[in-house]
């Protein structure tokens, strides 16, 4: 299975092997990264036009301690929100919904914050959002959540760093910032699902962001088959039972169709 250029048709022998592995699995854990949403028009982490290339990073510590940094953080998030809100789930997201209908999807662990797996139709209990969600904002004091649309309207109306209407605590988009711990309950649930899995399917992730990238590794160490779908090599390719290089929208529908055979 050689290196394939972006847009090339998927490697047929690798896809056939992956179909056999998926077809024989009973407890599949999906693990997705930004790559599954690029076909919905949301840039991934490493693209030159991604928001990370053009915006100053505001760390969690800076958000907590500086009103000026909170204003900058909210400015960036409100500017990025309409593109995420208007994005539509694509064939890759739908393929996981089809897999779930066969009763074999144990969990879908995602690094994505765009909410597209749930909008495609996966239930909230099936989806574990490691890095939180951009679809809501949460109070850092009392935990109350409000929709991102409402938070964006308040910022645009002049509350440049909005506060919770119940307790006056700091409101923050419900995503995990640099320097902020992941939710331990979500992280533990993801590792537990990975250890129960008989197959982990990693899709559209460079598998370099930690601790997320340790989840497929943990599944593999616990005995699961590991299948990777990505257009570029990843550091876990040498651990995988099968690597399918190519475009997710072309690979995932035929790959996951095989699950009900
Ligand atoms: P990443 O950007 O590091 O890796 C994405 C991988 O997907 C790359 O290796 C790329 O080659 C591949 N890819 C992109 N489009 C593809 C396609 N159509 N077909 C096949 N492969 C494709 O993403 P990551 O591993 O998720 O880490 C990035 C971090 O940034 C995460 O923490 C994530 O939370 C965050 N992020 C999220 C979103 C989102 O919610 N959609 C978008 C950008 C970044």
PDB file of C-alpha atoms and ligand atoms in Angstrom:
ATOM      1  CA  UNK A   1       0.000   0.000   0.000  1.00  0.00           C
ATOM      2  CA  UNK A   2       1.937   2.974  -1.302  1.00  0.00           C
ATOM      3  CA  UNK A   3       1.693   6.680  -0.583  1.00  0.00           C
ATOM      4  CA  UNK A   4      -1.197   8.236  -2.462  1.00  0.00           C
ATOM      5  CA  UNK A   5      -1.725  11.829  -3.421  1.00  0.00           C
ATOM      6  CA  UNK A   6      -4.712  13.722  -1.979  1.00  0.00           C
ATOM      7  CA  UNK A   7      -7.695  13.052  -4.222  1.00  0.00           C
ATOM      8  CA  UNK A   8      -6.298   9.750  -5.524  1.00  0.00           C
ATOM      9  CA  UNK A   9      -8.712   6.815  -5.507  1.00  0.00           C
ATOM     10  CA  UNK A  10      -8.364   4.649  -2.403  1.00  0.00           C
ATOM     11  CA  UNK A  11      -5.854   1.819  -2.438  1.00  0.00           C
ATOM     12  CA  UNK A  12      -8.085  -1.164  -3.507  1.00  0.00           C
ATOM     13  CA  UNK A  13      -6.165  -3.994  -1.739  1.00  0.00           C
ATOM     14  CA  UNK A  14      -5.999  -2.019   1.527  1.00  0.00           C
ATOM     15  CA  UNK A  15      -9.698  -1.179   1.310  1.00  0.00           C
ATOM     16  CA  UNK A  16     -10.547  -4.860   0.786  1.00  0.00           C
ATOM     17  CA  UNK A  17      -8.504  -5.850   3.862  1.00  0.00           C
ATOM     18  CA  UNK A  18     -10.133  -3.095   5.917  1.00  0.00           C
ATOM     19  CA  UNK A  19     -13.612  -4.248   4.768  1.00  0.00           C
ATOM     20  CA  UNK A  20     -12.874  -7.769   5.962  1.00  0.00           C
ATOM     21  CA  UNK A  21     -11.660  -6.516   9.344  1.00  0.00           C
ATOM     22  CA  UNK A  22     -14.668  -4.237   9.818  1.00  0.00           C
ATOM     23  CA  UNK A  23     -17.053  -6.951   8.605  1.00  0.00           C
ATOM     24  CA  UNK A  24     -15.749  -9.335  11.277  1.00  0.00           C
ATOM     25  CA  UNK A  25     -15.861  -6.845  14.153  1.00  0.00           C
ATOM     26  CA  UNK A  26     -18.655  -6.643  16.762  1.00  0.00           C
ATOM     27  CA  UNK A  27     -17.568  -3.760  19.011  1.00  0.00           C
ATOM     28  CA  UNK A  28     -16.193  -0.969  16.849  1.00  0.00           C
ATOM     29  CA  UNK A  29     -14.924   2.302  18.286  1.00  0.00           C
ATOM     30  CA  UNK A  30     -14.617   5.157  15.812  1.00  0.00           C
ATOM     31  CA  UNK A  31     -11.939   7.753  16.499  1.00  0.00           C
ATOM     32  CA  UNK A  32     -12.142  10.872  14.350  1.00  0.00           C
ATOM     33  CA  UNK A  33     -10.168  14.052  13.827  1.00  0.00           C
ATOM     34  CA  UNK A  34     -10.481  17.235  11.852  1.00  0.00           C
ATOM     35  CA  UNK A  35      -9.996  15.350   8.564  1.00  0.00           C
ATOM     36  CA  UNK A  36     -13.522  13.930   8.651  1.00  0.00           C
ATOM     37  CA  UNK A  37     -14.936  17.457   8.539  1.00  0.00           C
ATOM     38  CA  UNK A  38     -12.778  18.991   5.778  1.00  0.00           C
ATOM     39  CA  UNK A  39     -15.292  17.707   3.191  1.00  0.00           C
ATOM     40  CA  UNK A  40     -17.898  19.772   5.066  1.00  0.00           C
ATOM     41  CA  UNK A  41     -15.749  22.858   4.478  1.00  0.00           C
ATOM     42  CA  UNK A  42     -14.176  23.104   7.962  1.00  0.00           C
ATOM     43  CA  UNK A  43     -10.385  23.403   7.583  1.00  0.00           C
ATOM     44  CA  UNK A  44      -8.219  20.946   9.510  1.00  0.00           C
ATOM     45  CA  UNK A  45      -5.505  21.881  11.958  1.00  0.00           C
ATOM     46  CA  UNK A  46      -2.639  21.976   9.519  1.00  0.00           C
ATOM     47  CA  UNK A  47      -4.135  23.728   6.516  1.00  0.00           C
ATOM     48  CA  UNK A  48      -2.514  27.086   5.681  1.00  0.00           C
ATOM     49  CA  UNK A  49      -5.869  28.903   5.773  1.00  0.00           C
ATOM     50  CA  UNK A  50      -6.900  27.374   9.123  1.00  0.00           C
ATOM     51  CA  UNK A  51      -7.846  29.730  11.935  1.00  0.00           C
ATOM     52  CA  UNK A  52      -4.726  28.694  13.856  1.00  0.00           C
ATOM     53  CA  UNK A  53      -2.560  30.158  11.093  1.00  0.00           C
ATOM     54  CA  UNK A  54      -4.123  33.606  11.373  1.00  0.00           C
ATOM     55  CA  UNK A  55      -5.143  33.998  15.034  1.00  0.00           C
ATOM     56  CA  UNK A  56      -3.137  34.579  18.195  1.00  0.00           C
ATOM     57  CA  UNK A  57      -3.575  31.645  20.600  1.00  0.00           C
ATOM     58  CA  UNK A  58      -5.212  32.610  23.893  1.00  0.00           C
ATOM     59  CA  UNK A  59      -4.362  30.010  26.526  1.00  0.00           C
ATOM     60  CA  UNK A  60      -6.762  28.918  29.270  1.00  0.00           C
ATOM     61  CA  UNK A  61      -4.592  30.691  31.865  1.00  0.00           C
ATOM     62  CA  UNK A  62      -4.748  33.940  29.894  1.00  0.00           C
ATOM     63  CA  UNK A  63      -8.529  33.583  29.506  1.00  0.00           C
ATOM     64  CA  UNK A  64      -8.899  33.210  33.280  1.00  0.00           C
ATOM     65  CA  UNK A  65      -6.689  36.142  34.221  1.00  0.00           C
ATOM     66  CA  UNK A  66      -7.077  38.846  31.569  1.00  0.00           C
ATOM     67  CA  UNK A  67     -10.247  40.637  30.397  1.00  0.00           C
ATOM     68  CA  UNK A  68      -8.356  41.776  27.300  1.00  0.00           C
ATOM     69  CA  UNK A  69      -7.503  38.164  26.413  1.00  0.00           C
ATOM     70  CA  UNK A  70     -11.098  37.051  27.079  1.00  0.00           C
ATOM     71  CA  UNK A  71     -12.299  39.716  24.633  1.00  0.00           C
ATOM     72  CA  UNK A  72      -9.792  38.536  22.015  1.00  0.00           C
ATOM     73  CA  UNK A  73     -10.790  34.895  22.568  1.00  0.00           C
ATOM     74  CA  UNK A  74     -14.486  35.654  22.148  1.00  0.00           C
ATOM     75  CA  UNK A  75     -13.750  37.788  19.063  1.00  0.00           C
ATOM     76  CA  UNK A  76     -12.018  34.822  17.424  1.00  0.00           C
ATOM     77  CA  UNK A  77     -14.716  32.319  18.395  1.00  0.00           C
ATOM     78  CA  UNK A  78     -17.602  34.511  17.267  1.00  0.00           C
ATOM     79  CA  UNK A  79     -15.832  35.136  13.925  1.00  0.00           C
ATOM     80  CA  UNK A  80     -15.322  31.382  13.398  1.00  0.00           C
ATOM     81  CA  UNK A  81     -18.795  30.283  14.552  1.00  0.00           C
ATOM     82  CA  UNK A  82     -20.976  30.965  11.443  1.00  0.00           C
ATOM     83  CA  UNK A  83     -18.822  28.685   9.221  1.00  0.00           C
ATOM     84  CA  UNK A  84     -19.109  25.878  11.782  1.00  0.00           C
ATOM     85  CA  UNK A  85     -22.828  26.482  12.408  1.00  0.00           C
ATOM     86  CA  UNK A  86     -23.612  26.366   8.679  1.00  0.00           C
ATOM     87  CA  UNK A  87     -21.478  23.289   7.884  1.00  0.00           C
ATOM     88  CA  UNK A  88     -23.418  20.188   6.863  1.00  0.00           C
ATOM     89  CA  UNK A  89     -22.431  16.599   7.806  1.00  0.00           C
ATOM     90  CA  UNK A  90     -20.847  14.715   4.888  1.00  0.00           C
ATOM     91  CA  UNK A  91     -20.617  11.116   3.647  1.00  0.00           C
ATOM     92  CA  UNK A  92     -18.004  10.264   6.303  1.00  0.00           C
ATOM     93  CA  UNK A  93     -20.267  11.342   9.177  1.00  0.00           C
ATOM     94  CA  UNK A  94     -23.227   9.527   7.570  1.00  0.00           C
ATOM     95  CA  UNK A  95     -21.213   6.320   7.234  1.00  0.00           C
ATOM     96  CA  UNK A  96     -20.777   6.180  11.030  1.00  0.00           C
ATOM     97  CA  UNK A  97     -24.542   6.644  11.446  1.00  0.00           C
ATOM     98  CA  UNK A  98     -25.088   3.676   9.111  1.00  0.00           C
ATOM     99  CA  UNK A  99     -22.612   1.632  11.147  1.00  0.00           C
ATOM    100  CA  UNK A 100     -24.446   2.549  14.359  1.00  0.00           C
ATOM    101  CA  UNK A 101     -27.706   1.221  12.822  1.00  0.00           C
ATOM    102  CA  UNK A 102     -26.072  -2.227  12.594  1.00  0.00           C
ATOM    103  CA  UNK A 103     -25.600  -2.192  16.401  1.00  0.00           C
ATOM    104  CA  UNK A 104     -21.812  -2.515  16.195  1.00  0.00           C
ATOM    105  CA  UNK A 105     -20.694   1.017  17.026  1.00  0.00           C
ATOM    106  CA  UNK A 106     -19.569   0.896  20.664  1.00  0.00           C
ATOM    107  CA  UNK A 107     -18.622   4.595  20.758  1.00  0.00           C
ATOM    108  CA  UNK A 108     -17.525   7.407  18.512  1.00  0.00           C
ATOM    109  CA  UNK A 109     -14.625   9.284  20.086  1.00  0.00           C
ATOM    110  CA  UNK A 110     -13.915  12.570  18.348  1.00  0.00           C
ATOM    111  CA  UNK A 111     -11.395  15.347  18.676  1.00  0.00           C
ATOM    112  CA  UNK A 112     -13.729  17.581  16.700  1.00  0.00           C
ATOM    113  CA  UNK A 113     -15.654  20.437  18.235  1.00  0.00           C
ATOM    114  CA  UNK A 114     -18.020  21.022  15.304  1.00  0.00           C
ATOM    115  CA  UNK A 115     -20.897  18.813  16.505  1.00  0.00           C
ATOM    116  CA  UNK A 116     -21.262  17.242  13.038  1.00  0.00           C
ATOM    117  CA  UNK A 117     -21.379  13.620  14.275  1.00  0.00           C
ATOM    118  CA  UNK A 118     -24.405  14.427  16.414  1.00  0.00           C
ATOM    119  CA  UNK A 119     -25.996  16.542  13.703  1.00  0.00           C
ATOM    120  CA  UNK A 120     -25.584  13.605  11.294  1.00  0.00           C
ATOM    121  CA  UNK A 121     -27.760  11.583  13.665  1.00  0.00           C
ATOM    122  CA  UNK A 122     -25.535   9.820  16.232  1.00  0.00           C
ATOM    123  CA  UNK A 123     -27.001   9.993  19.733  1.00  0.00           C
ATOM    124  CA  UNK A 124     -25.295  12.154  22.334  1.00  0.00           C
ATOM    125  CA  UNK A 125     -24.515   9.114  24.473  1.00  0.00           C
ATOM    126  CA  UNK A 126     -22.675   7.409  21.596  1.00  0.00           C
ATOM    127  CA  UNK A 127     -20.436  10.443  20.877  1.00  0.00           C
ATOM    128  CA  UNK A 128     -17.537  11.338  23.181  1.00  0.00           C
ATOM    129  CA  UNK A 129     -16.249  14.832  22.337  1.00  0.00           C
ATOM    130  CA  UNK A 130     -12.757  14.873  23.823  1.00  0.00           C
ATOM    131  CA  UNK A 131     -12.143  18.534  23.077  1.00  0.00           C
ATOM    132  CA  UNK A 132     -15.641  19.730  23.936  1.00  0.00           C
ATOM    133  CA  UNK A 133     -18.085  21.432  21.602  1.00  0.00           C
ATOM    134  CA  UNK A 134     -18.258  24.788  19.858  1.00  0.00           C
ATOM    135  CA  UNK A 135     -22.046  24.471  19.716  1.00  0.00           C
ATOM    136  CA  UNK A 136     -22.423  25.720  23.308  1.00  0.00           C
ATOM    137  CA  UNK A 137     -20.818  28.062  25.808  1.00  0.00           C
ATOM    138  CA  UNK A 138     -20.519  27.126  29.470  1.00  0.00           C
ATOM    139  CA  UNK A 139     -20.115  28.997  32.748  1.00  0.00           C
ATOM    140  CA  UNK A 140     -16.784  28.207  34.379  1.00  0.00           C
ATOM    141  CA  UNK A 141     -18.389  28.728  37.851  1.00  0.00           C
ATOM    142  CA  UNK A 142     -21.803  27.018  37.830  1.00  0.00           C
ATOM    143  CA  UNK A 143     -21.538  24.965  34.627  1.00  0.00           C
ATOM    144  CA  UNK A 144     -24.722  26.380  33.053  1.00  0.00           C
ATOM    145  CA  UNK A 145     -24.711  25.969  29.270  1.00  0.00           C
ATOM    146  CA  UNK A 146     -26.176  28.250  26.593  1.00  0.00           C
ATOM    147  CA  UNK A 147     -26.280  27.740  22.800  1.00  0.00           C
ATOM    148  CA  UNK A 148     -23.362  29.200  20.837  1.00  0.00           C
ATOM    149  CA  UNK A 149     -25.823  31.263  18.770  1.00  0.00           C
ATOM    150  CA  UNK A 150     -27.067  33.017  21.905  1.00  0.00           C
ATOM    151  CA  UNK A 151     -23.501  33.657  23.125  1.00  0.00           C
ATOM    152  CA  UNK A 152     -22.487  35.038  19.709  1.00  0.00           C
ATOM    153  CA  UNK A 153     -25.526  37.378  19.664  1.00  0.00           C
ATOM    154  CA  UNK A 154     -24.589  38.737  23.085  1.00  0.00           C
ATOM    155  CA  UNK A 155     -20.969  39.378  22.039  1.00  0.00           C
ATOM    156  CA  UNK A 156     -22.131  41.104  18.854  1.00  0.00           C
ATOM    157  CA  UNK A 157     -24.555  43.197  20.907  1.00  0.00           C
ATOM    158  CA  UNK A 158     -21.665  44.581  22.970  1.00  0.00           C
ATOM    159  CA  UNK A 159     -20.978  42.071  25.808  1.00  0.00           C
ATOM    160  CA  UNK A 160     -17.472  41.561  24.519  1.00  0.00           C
ATOM    161  CA  UNK A 161     -16.566  38.928  27.164  1.00  0.00           C
ATOM    162  CA  UNK A 162     -19.982  37.718  28.370  1.00  0.00           C
ATOM    163  CA  UNK A 163     -20.726  36.479  31.890  1.00  0.00           C
ATOM    164  CA  UNK A 164     -23.190  33.909  33.150  1.00  0.00           C
ATOM    165  CA  UNK A 165     -26.666  35.410  33.687  1.00  0.00           C
ATOM    166  CA  UNK A 166     -27.236  33.094  36.684  1.00  0.00           C
ATOM    167  CA  UNK A 167     -24.033  33.542  38.734  1.00  0.00           C
ATOM    168  CA  UNK A 168     -21.906  36.161  36.897  1.00  0.00           C
ATOM    169  CA  UNK A 169     -19.120  33.584  36.388  1.00  0.00           C
ATOM    170  CA  UNK A 170     -16.978  33.662  33.252  1.00  0.00           C
ATOM    171  CA  UNK A 171     -18.704  32.257  30.162  1.00  0.00           C
ATOM    172  CA  UNK A 172     -16.443  30.387  27.766  1.00  0.00           C
ATOM    173  CA  UNK A 173     -17.116  28.414  24.588  1.00  0.00           C
ATOM    174  CA  UNK A 174     -17.463  24.784  25.736  1.00  0.00           C
ATOM    175  CA  UNK A 175     -14.285  23.722  23.927  1.00  0.00           C
ATOM    176  CA  UNK A 176     -11.000  22.743  25.552  1.00  0.00           C
ATOM    177  CA  UNK A 177      -8.411  25.516  25.238  1.00  0.00           C
ATOM    178  CA  UNK A 178      -4.647  25.180  25.162  1.00  0.00           C
ATOM    179  CA  UNK A 179      -3.572  24.686  28.784  1.00  0.00           C
ATOM    180  CA  UNK A 180      -7.017  23.448  29.886  1.00  0.00           C
ATOM    181  CA  UNK A 181      -7.538  19.897  31.137  1.00  0.00           C
ATOM    182  CA  UNK A 182      -9.817  17.569  29.238  1.00  0.00           C
ATOM    183  CA  UNK A 183     -12.979  16.511  31.065  1.00  0.00           C
ATOM    184  CA  UNK A 184     -11.809  13.424  33.027  1.00  0.00           C
ATOM    185  CA  UNK A 185     -15.225  11.725  32.721  1.00  0.00           C
ATOM    186  CA  UNK A 186     -15.154  11.997  28.915  1.00  0.00           C
ATOM    187  CA  UNK A 187     -11.510  10.929  28.711  1.00  0.00           C
ATOM    188  CA  UNK A 188     -12.070   7.912  30.991  1.00  0.00           C
ATOM    189  CA  UNK A 189     -15.158   6.864  29.028  1.00  0.00           C
ATOM    190  CA  UNK A 190     -13.137   7.059  25.798  1.00  0.00           C
ATOM    191  CA  UNK A 191     -10.309   4.894  27.173  1.00  0.00           C
ATOM    192  CA  UNK A 192     -12.828   2.411  28.605  1.00  0.00           C
ATOM    193  CA  UNK A 193     -14.597   2.123  25.227  1.00  0.00           C
ATOM    194  CA  UNK A 194     -11.238   1.685  23.467  1.00  0.00           C
ATOM    195  CA  UNK A 195     -10.351  -1.180  25.823  1.00  0.00           C
ATOM    196  CA  UNK A 196     -13.711  -2.904  25.178  1.00  0.00           C
ATOM    197  CA  UNK A 197     -13.366  -2.542  21.405  1.00  0.00           C
ATOM    198  CA  UNK A 198     -12.512  -5.408  19.091  1.00  0.00           C
ATOM    199  CA  UNK A 199     -11.696  -2.879  16.351  1.00  0.00           C
ATOM    200  CA  UNK A 200     -10.713   0.777  16.487  1.00  0.00           C
ATOM    201  CA  UNK A 201     -11.205   2.762  13.297  1.00  0.00           C
ATOM    202  CA  UNK A 202      -9.177   6.003  13.286  1.00  0.00           C
ATOM    203  CA  UNK A 203     -10.328   8.438  10.599  1.00  0.00           C
ATOM    204  CA  UNK A 204      -8.977  11.828   9.558  1.00  0.00           C
ATOM    205  CA  UNK A 205      -6.572  12.389  12.409  1.00  0.00           C
ATOM    206  CA  UNK A 206      -2.854  13.087  12.248  1.00  0.00           C
ATOM    207  CA  UNK A 207      -2.734  11.137  15.571  1.00  0.00           C
ATOM    208  CA  UNK A 208      -0.210  13.520  17.084  1.00  0.00           C
ATOM    209  CA  UNK A 209      -2.379  15.464  19.576  1.00  0.00           C
ATOM    210  CA  UNK A 210      -2.156  14.003  23.090  1.00  0.00           C
ATOM    211  CA  UNK A 211      -3.748  12.571  25.131  1.00  0.00           C
ATOM    212  CA  UNK A 212      -6.246  11.836  22.309  1.00  0.00           C
ATOM    213  CA  UNK A 213      -3.731   9.859  20.222  1.00  0.00           C
ATOM    214  CA  UNK A 214      -3.165   7.480  23.136  1.00  0.00           C
ATOM    215  CA  UNK A 215      -6.736   6.180  22.758  1.00  0.00           C
ATOM    216  CA  UNK A 216      -6.145   4.181  19.540  1.00  0.00           C
ATOM    217  CA  UNK A 217      -2.855   3.003  21.026  1.00  0.00           C
ATOM    218  CA  UNK A 218      -4.677   1.792  24.177  1.00  0.00           C
ATOM    219  CA  UNK A 219      -7.221  -0.092  22.053  1.00  0.00           C
ATOM    220  CA  UNK A 220      -4.419  -1.798  20.124  1.00  0.00           C
ATOM    221  CA  UNK A 221      -2.554  -2.728  23.320  1.00  0.00           C
ATOM    222  CA  UNK A 222      -5.784  -4.209  24.749  1.00  0.00           C
ATOM    223  CA  UNK A 223      -6.077  -6.485  21.724  1.00  0.00           C
ATOM    224  CA  UNK A 224      -8.278  -4.585  19.270  1.00  0.00           C
ATOM    225  CA  UNK A 225      -7.617  -4.501  15.556  1.00  0.00           C
ATOM    226  CA  UNK A 226      -6.500  -1.046  14.436  1.00  0.00           C
ATOM    227  CA  UNK A 227      -7.564   0.366  11.053  1.00  0.00           C
ATOM    228  CA  UNK A 228      -6.441   3.858  10.004  1.00  0.00           C
ATOM    229  CA  UNK A 229      -8.044   5.917   7.234  1.00  0.00           C
ATOM    230  CA  UNK A 230      -6.137   9.096   6.394  1.00  0.00           C
ATOM    231  CA  UNK A 231      -4.661  10.773   3.361  1.00  0.00           C
ATOM    232  CA  UNK A 232      -1.273  11.226   5.061  1.00  0.00           C
ATOM    233  CA  UNK A 233       0.938   8.900   7.124  1.00  0.00           C
ATOM    234  CA  UNK A 234       0.519   8.933  10.911  1.00  0.00           C
ATOM    235  CA  UNK A 235       2.865   7.869  13.727  1.00  0.00           C
ATOM    236  CA  UNK A 236       0.564   4.902  14.495  1.00  0.00           C
ATOM    237  CA  UNK A 237       0.629   3.428  10.971  1.00  0.00           C
ATOM    238  CA  UNK A 238       3.243   0.858  11.962  1.00  0.00           C
ATOM    239  CA  UNK A 239       0.947  -0.412  14.768  1.00  0.00           C
ATOM    240  CA  UNK A 240      -2.096  -0.698  12.494  1.00  0.00           C
ATOM    241  CA  UNK A 241      -3.463  -3.927  10.991  1.00  0.00           C
ATOM    242  CA  UNK A 242      -4.474  -1.928   7.940  1.00  0.00           C
ATOM    243  CA  UNK A 243      -3.925   1.629   6.663  1.00  0.00           C
ATOM    244  CA  UNK A 244      -6.158   2.958   3.884  1.00  0.00           C
ATOM    245  CA  UNK A 245      -4.824   6.115   2.250  1.00  0.00           C
ATOM    246  CA  UNK A 246      -7.167   8.385   0.347  1.00  0.00           C
ATOM    247  CA  UNK A 247     -10.210  10.599   0.736  1.00  0.00           C
ATOM    248  CA  UNK A 248     -12.552   9.816   3.622  1.00  0.00           C
ATOM    249  CA  UNK A 249     -15.730  10.539   1.643  1.00  0.00           C
ATOM    250  CA  UNK A 250     -14.743   7.872  -0.889  1.00  0.00           C
ATOM    251  CA  UNK A 251     -13.451   5.280   1.567  1.00  0.00           C
ATOM    252  CA  UNK A 252     -15.838   5.321   4.512  1.00  0.00           C
ATOM    253  CA  UNK A 253     -19.174   4.541   2.805  1.00  0.00           C
ATOM    254  CA  UNK A 254     -17.950   1.304   1.135  1.00  0.00           C
ATOM    255  CA  UNK A 255     -15.859   0.427   4.189  1.00  0.00           C
ATOM    256  CA  UNK A 256     -18.671   0.710   6.725  1.00  0.00           C
ATOM    257  CA  UNK A 257     -21.343  -0.788   4.462  1.00  0.00           C
ATOM    258  CA  UNK A 258     -19.496  -4.060   4.936  1.00  0.00           C
ATOM    259  CA  UNK A 259     -20.294  -4.014   8.654  1.00  0.00           C
ATOM    260  CA  UNK A 260     -23.738  -5.599   8.356  1.00  0.00           C
ATOM    261  CA  UNK A 261     -22.517  -8.576   6.368  1.00  0.00           C
TER     262      UNK A 261
HETATM  263  P1  LIG B   1      -5.171  17.254  12.196  1.00  0.00           P
HETATM  264  O1  LIG B   1      -5.481  18.513  11.437  1.00  0.00           O
HETATM  265  O2  LIG B   1      -3.938  17.197  12.984  1.00  0.00           O
HETATM  266  O3  LIG B   1      -5.154  16.042  11.174  1.00  0.00           O
HETATM  267  C1  LIG B   1      -6.153  15.881  10.204  1.00  0.00           C
HETATM  268  C2  LIG B   1      -5.679  14.757   9.299  1.00  0.00           C
HETATM  269  O4  LIG B   1      -6.720  14.485   8.384  1.00  0.00           O
HETATM  270  C3  LIG B   1      -4.438  15.134   8.471  1.00  0.00           C
HETATM  271  O5  LIG B   1      -3.472  14.095   8.589  1.00  0.00           O
HETATM  272  C4  LIG B   1      -4.978  15.256   7.040  1.00  0.00           C
HETATM  273  O6  LIG B   1      -4.069  14.788   6.090  1.00  0.00           O
HETATM  274  C5  LIG B   1      -6.183  14.357   7.079  1.00  0.00           C
HETATM  275  N1  LIG B   1      -7.263  14.742   6.168  1.00  0.00           N
HETATM  276  C6  LIG B   1      -7.835  15.967   6.036  1.00  0.00           C
HETATM  277  N2  LIG B   1      -8.867  15.910   5.182  1.00  0.00           N
HETATM  278  C7  LIG B   1      -8.942  14.619   4.749  1.00  0.00           C
HETATM  279  C8  LIG B   1      -9.796  13.931   3.845  1.00  0.00           C
HETATM  280  N3  LIG B   1     -10.784  14.557   3.226  1.00  0.00           N
HETATM  281  N4  LIG B   1      -9.568  12.609   3.617  1.00  0.00           N
HETATM  282  C9  LIG B   1      -8.543  11.957   4.253  1.00  0.00           C
HETATM  283  N5  LIG B   1      -7.708  12.551   5.122  1.00  0.00           N
HETATM  284  C10 LIG B   1      -7.914  13.870   5.382  1.00  0.00           C
HETATM  285  O7  LIG B   1      -6.462  16.932  13.050  1.00  0.00           O
HETATM  286  P2  LIG B   1      -6.605  16.250  14.480  1.00  0.00           P
HETATM  287  O8  LIG B   1      -5.768  15.008  14.517  1.00  0.00           O
HETATM  288  O9  LIG B   1      -8.062  16.174  14.723  1.00  0.00           O
HETATM  289  O10 LIG B   1      -5.969  17.313  15.478  1.00  0.00           O
HETATM  290  C11 LIG B   1      -6.303  18.679  15.334  1.00  0.00           C
HETATM  291  C12 LIG B   1      -6.815  19.375  16.573  1.00  0.00           C
HETATM  292  O11 LIG B   1      -7.552  20.553  16.185  1.00  0.00           O
HETATM  293  C13 LIG B   1      -7.771  18.563  17.367  1.00  0.00           C
HETATM  294  O12 LIG B   1      -7.463  18.852  18.677  1.00  0.00           O
HETATM  295  C14 LIG B   1      -9.160  19.097  17.030  1.00  0.00           C
HETATM  296  O13 LIG B   1      -9.913  19.225  18.229  1.00  0.00           O
HETATM  297  C15 LIG B   1      -8.946  20.505  16.529  1.00  0.00           C
HETATM  298  N6  LIG B   1      -9.716  20.851  15.297  1.00  0.00           N
HETATM  299  C16 LIG B   1     -11.039  20.512  15.181  1.00  0.00           C
HETATM  300  C17 LIG B   1     -11.736  20.822  14.016  1.00  0.00           C
HETATM  301  C18 LIG B   1     -13.192  20.436  13.899  1.00  0.00           C
HETATM  302  O14 LIG B   1     -13.896  20.375  14.901  1.00  0.00           O
HETATM  303  N7  LIG B   1     -13.693  20.154  12.694  1.00  0.00           N
HETATM  304  C19 LIG B   1     -11.102  21.470  12.962  1.00  0.00           C
HETATM  305  C20 LIG B   1      -9.743  21.813  13.118  1.00  0.00           C
HETATM  306  C21 LIG B   1      -9.054  21.468  14.291  1.00  0.00           C
END
